[in-house]
PDB file of C-alpha atoms in Angstrom:
ATOM      1  CA  UNK A   1      28.672   0.035  14.693  1.00  0.00           C
ATOM      2  CA  UNK A   2      26.542  -0.688  11.941  1.00  0.00           C
ATOM      3  CA  UNK A   3      26.217  -4.706  11.035  1.00  0.00           C
ATOM      4  CA  UNK A   4      24.497  -5.598   7.375  1.00  0.00           C
ATOM      5  CA  UNK A   5      23.043  -8.842   8.390  1.00  0.00           C
ATOM      6  CA  UNK A   6      21.781  -9.444   4.632  1.00  0.00           C
ATOM      7  CA  UNK A   7      20.948  -7.646   1.604  1.00  0.00           C
ATOM      8  CA  UNK A   8      18.260  -9.201  -0.615  1.00  0.00           C
ATOM      9  CA  UNK A   9      15.814  -7.825  -3.578  1.00  0.00           C
ATOM     10  CA  UNK A  10      16.481  -6.190  -6.795  1.00  0.00           C
ATOM     11  CA  UNK A  11      17.418  -2.482  -7.396  1.00  0.00           C
ATOM     12  CA  UNK A  12      14.659  -0.723  -8.866  1.00  0.00           C
ATOM     13  CA  UNK A  13      14.448   3.075  -9.915  1.00  0.00           C
ATOM     14  CA  UNK A  14      12.353   4.230  -6.913  1.00  0.00           C
ATOM     15  CA  UNK A  15      14.075   6.723  -4.648  1.00  0.00           C
ATOM     16  CA  UNK A  16      13.186   4.914  -1.496  1.00  0.00           C
ATOM     17  CA  UNK A  17      13.290   1.347  -0.078  1.00  0.00           C
ATOM     18  CA  UNK A  18      12.047  -0.948   2.369  1.00  0.00           C
ATOM     19  CA  UNK A  19      14.521  -1.518   5.096  1.00  0.00           C
ATOM     20  CA  UNK A  20      14.118  -3.224   8.646  1.00  0.00           C
ATOM     21  CA  UNK A  21      16.102  -5.027  11.293  1.00  0.00           C
ATOM     22  CA  UNK A  22      16.717  -4.842  15.091  1.00  0.00           C
ATOM     23  CA  UNK A  23      18.605  -2.137  17.120  1.00  0.00           C
ATOM     24  CA  UNK A  24      20.266  -3.220  20.530  1.00  0.00           C
ATOM     25  CA  UNK A  25      22.163  -1.241  22.718  1.00  0.00           C
ATOM     26  CA  UNK A  26      25.641  -2.430  24.317  1.00  0.00           C
ATOM     27  CA  UNK A  27      24.743  -5.834  22.764  1.00  0.00           C
ATOM     28  CA  UNK A  28      21.369  -5.839  24.959  1.00  0.00           C
ATOM     29  CA  UNK A  29      17.730  -5.367  23.775  1.00  0.00           C
ATOM     30  CA  UNK A  30      16.192  -2.051  24.099  1.00  0.00           C
ATOM     31  CA  UNK A  31      14.416  -1.979  27.231  1.00  0.00           C
ATOM     32  CA  UNK A  32      10.350  -2.627  26.885  1.00  0.00           C
ATOM     33  CA  UNK A  33       9.805   0.592  28.698  1.00  0.00           C
ATOM     34  CA  UNK A  34      11.822   2.995  26.458  1.00  0.00           C
ATOM     35  CA  UNK A  35      10.691   5.609  23.813  1.00  0.00           C
ATOM     36  CA  UNK A  36      12.582   4.389  21.114  1.00  0.00           C
ATOM     37  CA  UNK A  37      12.782   5.642  17.019  1.00  0.00           C
ATOM     38  CA  UNK A  38      15.261   5.518  14.370  1.00  0.00           C
ATOM     39  CA  UNK A  39      15.570   8.518  11.768  1.00  0.00           C
ATOM     40  CA  UNK A  40      16.965   8.109   8.170  1.00  0.00           C
ATOM     41  CA  UNK A  41      18.257  11.544   6.770  1.00  0.00           C
ATOM     42  CA  UNK A  42      18.855  11.225   3.175  1.00  0.00           C
ATOM     43  CA  UNK A  43      21.144  13.870   1.133  1.00  0.00           C
ATOM     44  CA  UNK A  44      18.126  15.079  -0.609  1.00  0.00           C
ATOM     45  CA  UNK A  45      15.732  17.734   0.530  1.00  0.00           C
ATOM     46  CA  UNK A  46      12.524  16.369   2.196  1.00  0.00           C
ATOM     47  CA  UNK A  47      14.232  12.993   2.187  1.00  0.00           C
ATOM     48  CA  UNK A  48      13.989  12.009   5.966  1.00  0.00           C
ATOM     49  CA  UNK A  49      11.884   9.385   7.411  1.00  0.00           C
ATOM     50  CA  UNK A  50      11.305   8.617  11.280  1.00  0.00           C
ATOM     51  CA  UNK A  51       9.932   5.320  12.346  1.00  0.00           C
ATOM     52  CA  UNK A  52       9.025   3.734  15.921  1.00  0.00           C
ATOM     53  CA  UNK A  53      11.577   1.084  17.379  1.00  0.00           C
ATOM     54  CA  UNK A  54       9.171  -1.586  18.852  1.00  0.00           C
ATOM     55  CA  UNK A  55      10.256  -4.372  20.827  1.00  0.00           C
ATOM     56  CA  UNK A  56      13.856  -3.899  19.259  1.00  0.00           C
ATOM     57  CA  UNK A  57      12.588  -3.920  15.804  1.00  0.00           C
ATOM     58  CA  UNK A  58      12.301  -1.369  13.248  1.00  0.00           C
ATOM     59  CA  UNK A  59      10.346  -1.501   9.876  1.00  0.00           C
ATOM     60  CA  UNK A  60      10.921   1.594   7.385  1.00  0.00           C
ATOM     61  CA  UNK A  61       8.739   1.128   4.212  1.00  0.00           C
ATOM     62  CA  UNK A  62      10.165   4.279   2.575  1.00  0.00           C
ATOM     63  CA  UNK A  63      13.808   4.795   3.468  1.00  0.00           C
ATOM     64  CA  UNK A  64      15.490   7.207   1.275  1.00  0.00           C
ATOM     65  CA  UNK A  65      17.953   5.080  -1.155  1.00  0.00           C
ATOM     66  CA  UNK A  66      21.467   6.307  -1.623  1.00  0.00           C
ATOM     67  CA  UNK A  67      23.818   7.756   1.026  1.00  0.00           C
ATOM     68  CA  UNK A  68      22.010   8.250   4.602  1.00  0.00           C
ATOM     69  CA  UNK A  69      22.701   9.373   8.173  1.00  0.00           C
ATOM     70  CA  UNK A  70      20.810   7.189  10.632  1.00  0.00           C
ATOM     71  CA  UNK A  71      20.074   8.758  14.069  1.00  0.00           C
ATOM     72  CA  UNK A  72      18.750   7.174  17.165  1.00  0.00           C
ATOM     73  CA  UNK A  73      16.403   8.264  20.125  1.00  0.00           C
ATOM     74  CA  UNK A  74      16.275   6.066  22.836  1.00  0.00           C
ATOM     75  CA  UNK A  75      14.939   7.654  26.247  1.00  0.00           C
ATOM     76  CA  UNK A  76      13.576   5.909  29.500  1.00  0.00           C
ATOM     77  CA  UNK A  77      12.166   7.224  32.576  1.00  0.00           C
ATOM     78  CA  UNK A  78      14.173   6.666  35.606  1.00  0.00           C
ATOM     79  CA  UNK A  79      14.109   7.149  39.258  1.00  0.00           C
ATOM     80  CA  UNK A  80      11.185   7.836  41.624  1.00  0.00           C
ATOM     81  CA  UNK A  81       7.999   9.311  40.744  1.00  0.00           C
ATOM     82  CA  UNK A  82       8.267  13.283  41.698  1.00  0.00           C
ATOM     83  CA  UNK A  83       5.440  15.860  41.666  1.00  0.00           C
ATOM     84  CA  UNK A  84       5.625  19.047  39.731  1.00  0.00           C
ATOM     85  CA  UNK A  85       5.734  22.087  41.821  1.00  0.00           C
ATOM     86  CA  UNK A  86       4.282  24.225  39.080  1.00  0.00           C
ATOM     87  CA  UNK A  87       1.494  21.946  37.852  1.00  0.00           C
ATOM     88  CA  UNK A  88       1.135  19.226  40.440  1.00  0.00           C
ATOM     89  CA  UNK A  89       1.781  16.327  37.758  1.00  0.00           C
ATOM     90  CA  UNK A  90       3.497  13.209  38.645  1.00  0.00           C
ATOM     91  CA  UNK A  91       6.847  12.572  36.290  1.00  0.00           C
ATOM     92  CA  UNK A  92       9.971  10.759  36.310  1.00  0.00           C
ATOM     93  CA  UNK A  93      13.415  11.780  35.128  1.00  0.00           C
ATOM     94  CA  UNK A  94      14.188  10.698  31.379  1.00  0.00           C
ATOM     95  CA  UNK A  95      17.517   9.751  30.127  1.00  0.00           C
ATOM     96  CA  UNK A  96      19.016   9.323  26.920  1.00  0.00           C
ATOM     97  CA  UNK A  97      20.731   5.753  26.639  1.00  0.00           C
ATOM     98  CA  UNK A  98      21.990   5.941  23.412  1.00  0.00           C
ATOM     99  CA  UNK A  99      26.028   6.042  23.769  1.00  0.00           C
ATOM    100  CA  UNK A 100      26.949   9.746  23.075  1.00  0.00           C
ATOM    101  CA  UNK A 101      29.491   8.806  20.169  1.00  0.00           C
ATOM    102  CA  UNK A 102      26.023   8.472  17.823  1.00  0.00           C
ATOM    103  CA  UNK A 103      25.002  11.740  18.305  1.00  0.00           C
ATOM    104  CA  UNK A 104      26.250  12.676  15.003  1.00  0.00           C
ATOM    105  CA  UNK A 105      24.305   9.629  13.304  1.00  0.00           C
ATOM    106  CA  UNK A 106      25.932   6.566  11.672  1.00  0.00           C
ATOM    107  CA  UNK A 107      26.774   6.488   7.789  1.00  0.00           C
ATOM    108  CA  UNK A 108      24.918   4.080   5.885  1.00  0.00           C
ATOM    109  CA  UNK A 109      24.247   3.255   2.129  1.00  0.00           C
ATOM    110  CA  UNK A 110      21.117   2.066   1.090  1.00  0.00           C
ATOM    111  CA  UNK A 111      21.148   0.203  -2.064  1.00  0.00           C
ATOM    112  CA  UNK A 112      18.673  -2.692  -2.014  1.00  0.00           C
ATOM    113  CA  UNK A 113      15.011  -2.901  -1.338  1.00  0.00           C
ATOM    114  CA  UNK A 114      13.691  -5.419   1.348  1.00  0.00           C
ATOM    115  CA  UNK A 115      17.169  -4.827   2.938  1.00  0.00           C
ATOM    116  CA  UNK A 116      17.957  -6.221   6.542  1.00  0.00           C
ATOM    117  CA  UNK A 117      20.157  -3.770   8.666  1.00  0.00           C
ATOM    118  CA  UNK A 118      20.694  -4.479  12.070  1.00  0.00           C
ATOM    119  CA  UNK A 119      22.298  -1.560  14.180  1.00  0.00           C
ATOM    120  CA  UNK A 120      24.296  -2.525  17.882  1.00  0.00           C
ATOM    121  CA  UNK A 121      24.839   0.646  19.483  1.00  0.00           C
ATOM    122  CA  UNK A 122      27.709  -0.087  21.606  1.00  0.00           C
TER     123      UNK A 122
END
């Protein structure tokens, strides 16, 4: 569920806007050891921006304006360390902690510059 925390700024003629906010999963912060990113896919060609989520927050200075789909990637290594029989390298299993219902993304309208947009993936 996407919740707009606040919208401030003025609309300009730019095709992008600065968007920032927090992302939680099930109301909890994203684990510190997770690999996380957020992707904004605009309706126009070439209007896709991917930024990291660090300490549960993202900062996207060039988000496409207008109607966008927002996609989340949050993966985490789990379980014991294993050894690859092919390469001998150590590895751990990786799980996606984003609930499946968000696989098709979240609809969002980006209208303002300097917009605060928080996401709780429950």
